[in-house]
Short mmCIF file of C-alpha atoms in Angstrom, two decimals:
data_model
loop_
_atom_site.label_atom_id
_atom_site.label_comp_id
_atom_site.label_asym_id
_atom_site.label_seq_id
_atom_site.Cartn_x
_atom_site.Cartn_y
_atom_site.Cartn_z
CA MET R 1 96.43 32.01 67.16
CA ILE R 2 99.41 34.37 66.81
CA GLY R 3 97.55 36.20 64.06
CA ILE R 4 94.53 36.76 66.31
CA ILE R 5 96.57 37.92 69.28
CA GLY R 6 98.82 40.07 67.11
CA THR R 7 95.93 41.74 65.32
CA PHE R 8 94.29 42.61 68.65
CA PHE R 9 97.62 43.91 69.90
CA ALA R 10 97.99 46.11 66.80
CA LEU R 11 94.50 47.54 67.29
CA ALA R 12 95.10 48.10 71.00
CA LEU R 13 98.45 49.79 70.27
CA LEU R 14 96.81 52.01 67.66
CA ILE R 15 94.10 53.09 70.11
CA TYR R 16 96.57 53.64 72.97
CA LEU R 17 99.05 55.71 70.96
CA VAL R 18 96.30 57.84 69.40
CA TYR R 19 94.87 58.45 72.88
CA LYS R 20 98.33 59.51 74.04
CA GLY R 21 98.52 62.11 71.30
CA TRP R 22 100.75 60.37 68.76
CA GLY R 23 100.15 61.31 65.15
CA ILE R 24 97.65 59.00 63.48
CA ILE R 25 99.55 58.62 60.22
CA PRO R 26 102.76 57.05 61.65
CA VAL R 27 100.78 55.05 64.22
CA ALA R 28 98.49 53.64 61.50
CA PHE R 29 101.55 52.54 59.50
CA ILE R 30 103.10 50.86 62.56
CA ALA R 31 99.87 49.04 63.47
CA THR R 32 99.39 47.97 59.85
CA PHE R 33 102.92 46.55 59.65
CA ILE R 34 102.28 44.53 62.83
CA VAL R 35 99.11 43.09 61.30
CA ILE R 36 101.01 42.16 58.15
CA VAL R 37 103.77 40.40 60.11
CA VAL R 38 101.57 38.43 62.53
CA ASN R 39 99.35 37.23 59.70
CA GLY R 40 102.36 35.83 57.81
CA ASN R 41 102.30 38.22 54.87
CA ILE R 42 105.62 40.00 55.35
CA ALA R 43 106.83 39.03 51.86
CA ASP R 44 103.90 40.96 50.40
CA THR R 45 104.33 44.02 52.61
CA PHE R 46 104.65 46.61 49.86
CA ASP R 47 101.82 45.17 47.80
CA ILE R 48 99.54 45.15 50.87
CA LEU R 49 100.49 48.72 51.70
CA ARG R 50 99.97 49.80 48.12
CA TYR R 51 96.72 47.98 47.28
CA GLN R 52 95.03 47.62 50.68
CA PHE R 53 96.32 50.38 52.96
CA LEU R 54 96.72 53.06 50.28
CA GLY R 55 94.06 51.39 48.14
CA ALA R 56 95.68 51.98 44.78
CA PRO R 57 93.35 50.83 41.95
CA VAL R 58 94.12 47.36 40.61
CA VAL R 59 94.02 46.32 36.95
CA LEU R 60 90.89 44.27 36.27
CA GLU R 61 90.96 41.12 34.15
CA ALA R 62 88.20 42.54 31.97
CA GLY R 63 90.23 45.70 31.47
CA GLY R 64 90.27 49.05 33.23
CA TYR R 65 90.90 49.66 36.91
CA GLY R 66 89.04 48.80 40.09
CA ALA R 67 87.80 51.58 42.35
CA PRO R 68 90.34 52.77 44.93
CA SER R 69 89.89 51.54 48.50
CA GLY R 70 91.70 52.24 51.77
CA LEU R 71 93.21 55.70 52.20
CA LEU R 72 92.85 56.72 48.55
CA GLY R 73 89.29 55.45 48.46
CA PHE R 74 88.38 57.59 51.45
CA ILE R 75 90.02 60.64 49.92
CA SER R 76 88.33 60.20 46.55
CA THR R 77 84.94 59.72 48.22
CA ASN R 78 85.18 62.59 50.70
CA PHE R 79 87.54 65.13 49.09
CA PHE R 80 84.93 67.64 47.92
CA LEU R 81 82.74 67.06 50.99
CA LEU R 82 85.40 67.92 53.55
CA LEU R 83 86.82 70.89 51.67
CA SER R 84 83.40 72.44 51.06
CA GLY R 85 82.39 71.80 54.68
CA ALA R 86 85.54 73.37 56.07
CA MET R 87 85.09 76.33 53.74
CA PHE R 88 81.52 76.86 54.96
CA GLY R 89 82.55 76.77 58.61
CA THR R 90 85.47 79.12 58.04
CA VAL R 91 83.53 81.84 56.23
CA MET R 92 80.69 81.58 58.77
CA GLY R 93 83.23 82.13 61.54
CA GLU R 94 85.40 84.82 59.99
CA SER R 95 82.44 86.87 58.78
CA GLY R 96 80.91 86.94 62.26
CA ALA R 97 77.74 85.24 60.97
CA ALA R 98 78.22 82.39 63.44
CA LYS R 99 78.67 84.85 66.29
CA SER R 100 75.54 86.72 65.20
CA ILE R 101 73.52 83.49 65.40
CA ALA R 102 75.07 82.55 68.75
CA SER R 103 74.33 85.99 70.21
CA PHE R 104 70.69 85.78 69.15
CA ILE R 105 70.31 82.28 70.61
CA SER R 106 72.01 83.35 73.83
CA LYS R 107 69.59 86.26 74.26
CA LYS R 108 66.54 84.12 73.55
CA LEU R 109 67.41 80.86 75.27
CA GLY R 110 70.33 81.78 77.51
CA ALA R 111 73.92 80.59 77.21
CA GLY R 112 73.22 78.22 80.10
CA ASN R 113 71.41 76.00 77.58
CA ALA R 114 74.59 75.68 75.48
CA ILE R 115 74.68 71.88 75.77
CA LEU R 116 71.08 71.41 74.66
CA ILE R 117 71.49 73.96 71.86
CA THR R 118 74.62 72.21 70.58
CA ILE R 119 72.94 68.79 70.53
CA ILE R 120 69.89 70.12 68.70
CA VAL R 121 71.79 72.25 66.16
CA THR R 122 74.14 69.36 65.36
CA ALA R 123 71.22 66.94 65.08
CA ILE R 124 69.41 69.24 62.66
CA LEU R 125 72.47 69.51 60.42
CA SER R 126 73.01 65.74 60.60
CA ALA R 127 69.35 65.13 59.79
CA GLY R 128 69.91 67.12 56.62
CA GLY R 129 72.42 64.52 55.49
CA ILE R 130 75.52 66.50 56.48
CA SER R 131 78.21 64.17 57.85
CA ALA R 132 79.92 64.60 61.20
CA PHE R 133 83.12 65.60 59.39
CA VAL R 134 81.31 68.62 57.98
CA CYS R 135 79.05 69.39 60.95
CA MET R 136 82.00 70.08 63.21
CA PHE R 137 83.18 72.94 60.98
CA ALA R 138 79.70 74.48 60.98
CA VAL R 139 78.73 73.87 64.62
CA PHE R 140 81.87 74.95 66.46
CA PRO R 141 81.76 78.61 65.33
CA LEU R 142 78.11 78.75 66.43
CA VAL R 143 78.47 77.33 69.93
CA VAL R 144 81.95 78.26 71.14
CA HIS R 145 80.56 81.68 72.10
CA LEU R 146 77.82 80.07 74.18
CA PHE R 147 80.18 77.79 76.10
CA ARG R 148 82.53 80.68 76.81
CA GLU R 149 79.67 82.87 78.04
CA ALA R 150 78.25 80.05 80.19
CA ASP R 151 81.79 79.12 81.35
CA ILE R 152 81.21 75.41 80.67
CA PRO R 153 84.36 73.26 80.25
CA ARG R 154 85.26 72.54 76.65
CA ARG R 155 84.90 68.77 76.94
CA TYR R 156 81.14 69.18 77.22
CA LEU R 157 81.08 71.15 73.97
CA VAL R 158 82.79 68.22 72.26
CA GLY R 159 80.51 65.74 74.04
CA ALA R 160 77.37 67.63 73.04
CA PHE R 161 78.53 67.76 69.43
CA ASN R 162 79.18 64.00 69.38
CA ALA R 163 75.82 63.36 71.02
CA GLY R 164 74.10 65.24 68.20
CA ALA R 165 76.19 63.96 65.31
CA SER R 166 77.07 60.40 66.22
CA THR R 167 74.22 58.87 68.17
CA PHE R 168 70.49 59.21 67.72
CA THR R 169 70.64 60.92 64.31
CA LEU R 170 73.17 58.42 62.97
CA GLY R 171 70.98 55.35 62.88
CA ALA R 172 68.15 55.53 65.41
CA LEU R 173 65.71 58.01 63.93
CA PRO R 174 63.80 56.70 60.89
CA GLY R 175 63.77 58.65 57.66
CA MET R 176 67.16 60.32 58.12
CA PRO R 177 69.09 60.63 54.83
CA THR R 178 72.39 59.63 56.47
CA ILE R 179 74.66 57.11 54.79
CA HIS R 180 74.26 54.83 57.83
CA ASN R 181 70.48 54.75 57.53
CA LEU R 182 70.54 54.33 53.75
CA THR R 183 73.16 51.57 53.51
CA PRO R 184 70.88 48.73 54.75
CA THR R 185 68.23 49.64 52.16
CA GLU R 186 70.60 48.45 49.41
CA PHE R 187 70.77 44.95 50.90
CA LEU R 188 67.44 44.44 52.70
CA GLY R 189 64.90 46.04 50.39
CA THR R 190 63.78 48.33 53.21
CA THR R 191 63.34 52.11 53.26
CA ALA R 192 65.01 54.79 55.36
CA ALA R 193 61.88 54.81 57.55
CA ALA R 194 62.23 51.16 58.59
CA ALA R 195 60.94 50.27 62.08
CA PRO R 196 59.80 53.82 62.89
CA VAL R 197 58.31 53.14 66.35
CA MET R 198 61.41 51.36 67.62
CA GLY R 199 63.66 54.00 66.07
CA VAL R 200 61.85 56.94 67.65
CA CYS R 201 61.65 55.28 71.09
CA VAL R 202 65.30 54.26 71.19
CA GLY R 203 66.39 57.57 69.67
CA ALA R 204 64.53 59.46 72.40
CA MET R 205 66.23 57.28 75.00
CA ILE R 206 69.66 58.12 73.58
CA PHE R 207 68.89 61.85 73.44
CA ILE R 208 67.62 61.97 77.03
CA ALA R 209 70.51 59.88 78.38
CA CYS R 210 73.19 61.96 76.63
CA PHE R 211 71.69 65.29 77.63
CA ALA R 212 71.13 64.21 81.24
CA TYR R 213 74.70 62.94 81.57
CA LEU R 214 76.27 66.03 79.98
CA LYS R 215 74.13 68.45 81.99
CA LEU R 216 74.63 66.77 85.37
CA SER R 217 78.34 66.18 84.80
CA SER R 218 78.97 69.77 83.63
CA ASN R 219 77.13 71.16 86.65
CA LYS R 220 79.37 69.12 88.95
CA ALA R 221 82.46 70.31 87.06
CA LYS R 222 81.43 73.96 87.47
CA LYS R 223 80.89 73.42 91.20
CA ARG R 224 84.48 72.15 91.38
CA GLY R 225 85.62 75.44 89.88
CA GLU R 226 86.20 74.22 86.33
CA GLY R 227 85.31 76.51 83.45
CA PHE R 228 85.89 77.28 79.80
CA VAL R 229 89.56 77.79 78.92
CA ILE R 230 90.24 79.61 75.65
CA ASN R 231 92.37 77.83 73.07
CA HIS R 232 93.70 80.77 71.05
CA LYS R 233 94.65 78.58 68.09
CA THR R 234 91.08 77.46 67.40
CA ASP R 235 88.91 80.02 69.20
CA ASP R 236 90.27 83.45 68.35
CA VAL R 237 88.96 83.64 64.79
CA HIS R 238 85.44 83.01 66.11
CA LEU R 239 85.49 84.76 69.48
CA ASN R 240 87.17 87.90 68.14
CA SER R 241 84.92 88.40 65.10
CA GLY R 242 83.14 91.71 65.41
CA THR R 243 85.36 92.92 68.27
CA ASP R 244 87.33 95.32 66.09
CA GLY R 245 84.45 97.79 65.96
CA SER R 246 82.77 96.30 62.89
CA GLU R 247 79.16 95.28 63.17
CA LEU R 248 78.10 91.67 63.00
CA PRO R 249 75.99 90.54 60.04
CA PRO R 250 72.22 90.66 60.66
CA PHE R 251 70.80 87.57 62.30
CA GLY R 252 68.29 86.98 59.50
CA LEU R 253 70.95 86.82 56.79
CA SER R 254 73.26 84.81 59.05
CA ILE R 255 70.76 82.09 59.97
CA LEU R 256 69.69 81.82 56.35
CA ALA R 257 73.02 80.21 55.42
CA PRO R 258 72.73 77.03 57.56
CA VAL R 259 68.95 76.87 57.09
CA LEU R 260 69.30 76.89 53.31
CA ALA R 261 72.10 74.32 53.55
CA VAL R 262 69.89 71.89 55.48
CA VAL R 263 66.82 72.47 53.29
CA PHE R 264 68.74 72.02 50.07
CA CYS R 265 70.46 68.90 51.42
CA PHE R 266 67.01 67.35 51.79
CA VAL R 267 66.09 68.52 48.28
CA VAL R 268 69.31 67.25 46.70
CA ASN R 269 69.04 63.86 48.43
CA ALA R 270 65.43 63.50 47.27
CA THR R 271 66.16 64.50 43.67
CA ILE R 272 69.52 64.22 41.94
CA VAL R 273 70.94 61.76 44.50
CA ALA R 274 67.81 59.59 44.44
CA ASP R 275 67.92 59.65 40.62
CA GLY R 276 71.51 58.42 40.65
CA LEU R 277 72.95 61.56 39.06
CA CYS R 278 75.52 61.95 41.85
CA THR R 279 76.46 60.41 45.18
CA ALA R 280 75.09 61.66 48.49
CA ASN R 281 78.51 63.08 49.41
CA ASP R 282 78.81 64.95 46.12
CA GLY R 283 75.28 66.29 46.46
CA VAL R 284 76.01 67.69 49.92
CA SER R 285 79.31 69.08 48.59
CA LEU R 286 77.43 71.10 45.97
CA VAL R 287 75.08 72.47 48.62
CA LEU R 288 77.91 73.48 50.95
CA ALA R 289 79.90 75.06 48.13
CA ALA R 290 76.82 77.13 47.25
CA ALA R 291 76.31 78.04 50.94
CA SER R 292 79.96 79.15 51.15
CA LEU R 293 79.53 81.28 48.05
CA TYR R 294 76.41 82.83 49.61
CA CYS R 295 78.44 83.75 52.72
CA ILE R 296 81.32 85.21 50.70
CA ILE R 297 78.97 87.38 48.62
CA VAL R 298 76.52 88.46 51.32
CA PHE R 299 79.06 88.90 54.12
CA ARG R 300 82.02 90.14 52.05
CA LYS R 301 82.25 93.45 53.91
CA TYR R 302 82.48 91.60 57.24
CA ILE R 303 85.32 89.28 56.16
CA PRO R 304 88.69 91.03 56.77
CA ASN R 305 90.58 89.07 54.08
CA ILE R 306 88.48 87.00 51.70
CA LYS R 307 91.45 85.39 49.96
CA LYS R 308 92.91 84.29 53.28
CA ALA R 309 89.52 83.00 54.46
CA ILE R 310 89.20 80.84 51.34
CA ALA R 311 92.74 79.49 51.68
CA ASP R 312 92.28 78.77 55.40
CA GLY R 313 88.99 76.97 54.73
CA LEU R 314 90.51 74.71 52.10
CA PHE R 315 93.53 73.98 54.27
CA ALA R 316 91.30 73.11 57.25
CA GLY R 317 89.55 70.46 55.21
CA ALA R 318 92.69 68.88 53.75
CA GLY R 319 94.19 67.57 57.00
CA PRO R 320 91.28 65.30 57.99
CA LEU R 321 91.41 63.58 54.61
CA ILE R 322 94.85 62.08 55.26
CA ILE R 323 94.28 61.52 58.99
CA THR R 324 91.02 59.64 58.64
CA GLY R 325 92.13 57.93 55.44
CA SER R 326 95.04 56.37 57.36
CA ILE R 327 92.63 54.75 59.81
CA VAL R 328 90.49 53.51 56.93
CA GLY R 329 93.64 52.06 55.36
CA PHE R 330 94.45 50.15 58.55
CA GLY R 331 90.91 48.77 58.66
CA SER R 332 91.17 47.73 55.02
CA VAL R 333 94.28 45.67 55.75
CA VAL R 334 92.70 44.01 58.80
CA THR R 335 89.53 43.04 56.94
CA ASN R 336 91.64 41.23 54.35
CA THR R 337 93.27 38.87 56.89
CA TYR R 338 92.22 35.38 57.99
CA THR R 339 91.96 36.78 61.53
CA TYR R 340 89.09 38.99 60.46
CA GLN R 341 87.33 36.06 58.81
CA TYR R 342 87.75 34.00 61.98
CA PHE R 343 85.96 36.61 64.07
CA MET R 344 83.20 36.95 61.52
CA ASP R 345 82.67 33.18 61.58
CA VAL R 346 82.42 33.29 65.38
CA ALA R 347 79.95 36.17 65.24
CA LEU R 348 77.79 34.51 62.59
CA ASN R 349 77.57 31.24 64.52
CA MET R 350 76.72 32.57 67.98
CA SER R 351 74.00 30.78 69.92
CA ALA R 352 72.47 34.12 70.97
CA SER R 353 69.49 35.74 69.28
CA PRO R 354 70.44 36.85 65.74
CA TYR R 355 69.56 40.43 66.69
CA PHE R 356 72.11 40.35 69.51
CA SER R 357 74.61 38.70 67.16
CA THR R 358 74.03 41.67 64.85
CA VAL R 359 74.90 44.10 67.66
CA ILE R 360 78.14 42.25 68.38
CA SER R 361 79.16 41.70 64.74
CA VAL R 362 78.54 45.29 63.61
CA ASN R 363 80.37 46.70 66.62
CA ILE R 364 83.39 44.47 65.97
CA LEU R 365 83.59 45.61 62.36
CA CYS R 366 83.08 49.27 63.19
CA GLY R 367 85.69 49.04 65.95
CA ILE R 368 88.27 47.50 63.62
CA THR R 369 87.68 50.01 60.84
CA GLY R 370 87.12 52.99 63.15
CA SER R 371 84.17 53.87 60.94
CA ALA R 372 80.43 53.44 61.50
CA ALA R 373 79.63 53.73 57.80
CA GLY R 374 82.53 51.51 56.70
CA GLY R 375 81.90 48.79 59.26
CA LEU R 376 78.15 48.72 58.56
CA ARG R 377 78.68 48.40 54.81
CA ILE R 378 81.15 45.53 55.25
CA PHE R 379 78.66 43.79 57.56
CA MET R 380 75.75 44.21 55.16
CA ASP R 381 77.81 43.09 52.19
CA SER R 382 79.09 39.92 53.86
CA CYS R 383 76.43 39.01 56.43
CA ALA R 384 73.03 40.48 55.54
CA GLN R 385 71.78 37.48 53.56
CA HIS R 386 72.93 35.07 56.28
CA PHE R 387 70.82 36.87 58.88
CA LEU R 388 67.82 37.23 56.58
CA ASN R 389 67.91 33.46 56.00
CA LEU R 390 67.39 33.05 59.75
CA GLY R 391 63.98 34.66 59.39
CA LEU R 392 64.70 38.12 60.78
CA SER R 393 62.31 40.97 60.06
CA PRO R 394 64.13 43.11 57.45
CA GLU R 395 62.79 46.33 59.02
CA LEU R 396 63.79 45.46 62.58
CA PHE R 397 67.11 44.05 61.35
CA HIS R 398 67.72 47.33 59.50
CA ARG R 399 67.14 49.42 62.61
CA VAL R 400 69.16 47.21 64.96
CA ALA R 401 72.12 47.22 62.55
CA CYS R 402 71.97 51.02 62.28
CA LEU R 403 71.84 51.38 66.07
CA SER R 404 74.82 49.04 66.40
CA CYS R 405 77.13 50.93 64.04
CA ALA R 406 77.27 53.91 66.45
CA GLY R 407 79.17 52.11 69.20
CA LEU R 408 82.73 50.81 69.04
CA ASP R 409 83.31 52.90 65.93
CA SER R 410 83.90 55.74 68.40
CA LEU R 411 87.04 54.30 69.96
CA PRO R 412 89.95 56.78 70.16
CA HIS R 413 91.19 55.99 66.63
CA ASN R 414 87.93 57.11 65.00
CA GLY R 415 88.87 59.71 62.38
CA ALA R 416 85.86 61.95 63.02
CA ILE R 417 86.66 62.10 66.73
CA VAL R 418 90.31 62.92 66.12
CA THR R 419 89.33 65.61 63.62
CA ALA R 420 86.67 67.05 65.93
CA TYR R 421 89.25 67.46 68.68
CA GLN R 422 91.52 69.35 66.29
CA VAL R 423 88.73 71.60 65.01
CA MET R 424 87.37 72.27 68.49
CA GLY R 425 90.69 72.81 70.24
CA SER R 426 90.64 69.74 72.46
CA ASN R 427 92.37 66.37 72.78
CA HIS R 428 91.74 62.81 73.95
CA LYS R 429 93.03 63.42 77.46
CA GLU R 430 90.65 66.32 77.98
CA SER R 431 87.52 65.10 76.23
CA TYR R 432 87.53 61.38 75.49
CA VAL R 433 85.83 60.20 78.68
CA THR R 434 82.88 62.47 77.90
CA THR R 435 82.89 61.31 74.28
CA PHE R 436 83.12 57.65 75.29
CA ILE R 437 80.08 57.78 77.55
CA CYS R 438 77.93 59.51 74.91
CA THR R 439 79.06 57.64 71.81
CA VAL R 440 80.04 54.19 73.11
CA VAL R 441 78.37 53.38 76.44
CA ILE R 442 74.97 54.96 75.79
CA THR R 443 74.78 53.92 72.14
CA ILE R 444 75.73 50.28 72.76
CA ALA R 445 73.15 50.17 75.56
CA ALA R 446 70.59 51.56 73.10
CA ALA R 447 71.50 48.94 70.48
CA ILE R 448 71.02 46.20 73.09
CA VAL R 449 67.60 47.64 73.95
CA GLY R 450 66.75 47.66 70.24
CA ALA R 451 67.85 44.02 69.87
CA LEU R 452 65.76 43.09 72.91
CA ILE R 453 62.67 44.81 71.46
CA ALA R 454 63.18 43.06 68.11
CA THR R 455 63.63 39.68 69.80
CA VAL R 456 60.46 40.10 71.84
CA ILE R 457 58.42 41.24 68.82
CA THR R 458 59.56 38.44 66.47
CA GLY R 459 60.28 35.70 69.00
CA ILE R 460 63.60 34.97 67.26
#
């Protein structure tokens, strides 16, 4: 019992301290140490930190080394992805290409549609297989101009981004080449287009609910006199591009960069990734590196200092690797305790419909790990066959599991949320309520609706 209570306390402390603005790295270490102590493993503290939290490769009996997990596993998997994504966002911002696109959109659609534009642009990039960690670097330079012009408080910029990157495109819409939508195919024998009717209907519900909430809430905030407040640390490089008398890059050349990135992400996922020549992350990394090179060559006369832009882009991508990796390390330690196994046993033996048990189980795992992709993979690896043996429809099970992973993963300790706040010049105090409603409340409600539909269709 002390292990269960202590593990929950560690998770609650982690979430609380992150929300209060404490650094994730020391907080993750503190929470991990508490988990180690309450689960009776204090004598193995350094081994647990080394092989579970850090994820150092272990020597295999058959020879060689096991793949890294925890913090090191996250870094090795996402290193090139985050650096290439940050580079792309930086050169788009510093060259003025992002401002050129934003100015064109503002003239055509009006800055007052900034929330809708942000959701759609983010969703398009996500649909191309670009992760939320990368989307934030590309989207922020595009939309910060719109929110400033429309004088909409910054928290709705962050909320709109999360609505586009972490909800309906994550697991609701069928056919999306996201890691969340592809993971179940490895275990269920389904395709990325599983349960298309349910996926489209529930995805539309999420989109409408998020947009309606953000629009109505932002209108009320503006009536109270709230507006966009510039954060010079994150905004100046984007807002001031082109203000020194230099012209902005042409819209046609500017929009070509993200368009080509999305198109080639689809191509890469359908070819070299599908053929097993590289991972999805590495495929997207190649595309973003090429897109960055396109920007550097085509927009070189608009970039004040190319060497500095490259250095800043690489530096911007390095921070999130350690920050998010620390959360992954904490989750790795928790999932190796008997407390974790106890909760999984409870979830697997619920008397509720298996589809509703799926919603609960996936959310618990994603909440513990602070990762939708990580929690979903653990669930599929350990529980998929159990649920299939109950007679569930693989297609409906696939879609319900995908819907469920975009819920409690978005608690304050989620690495993508923490990173998005840093990139977009915000913090938990300012923006988390908006984020919570879009990425936790609405998405869990959608997963419940999906489970209800599946239960009615199958009668299970």
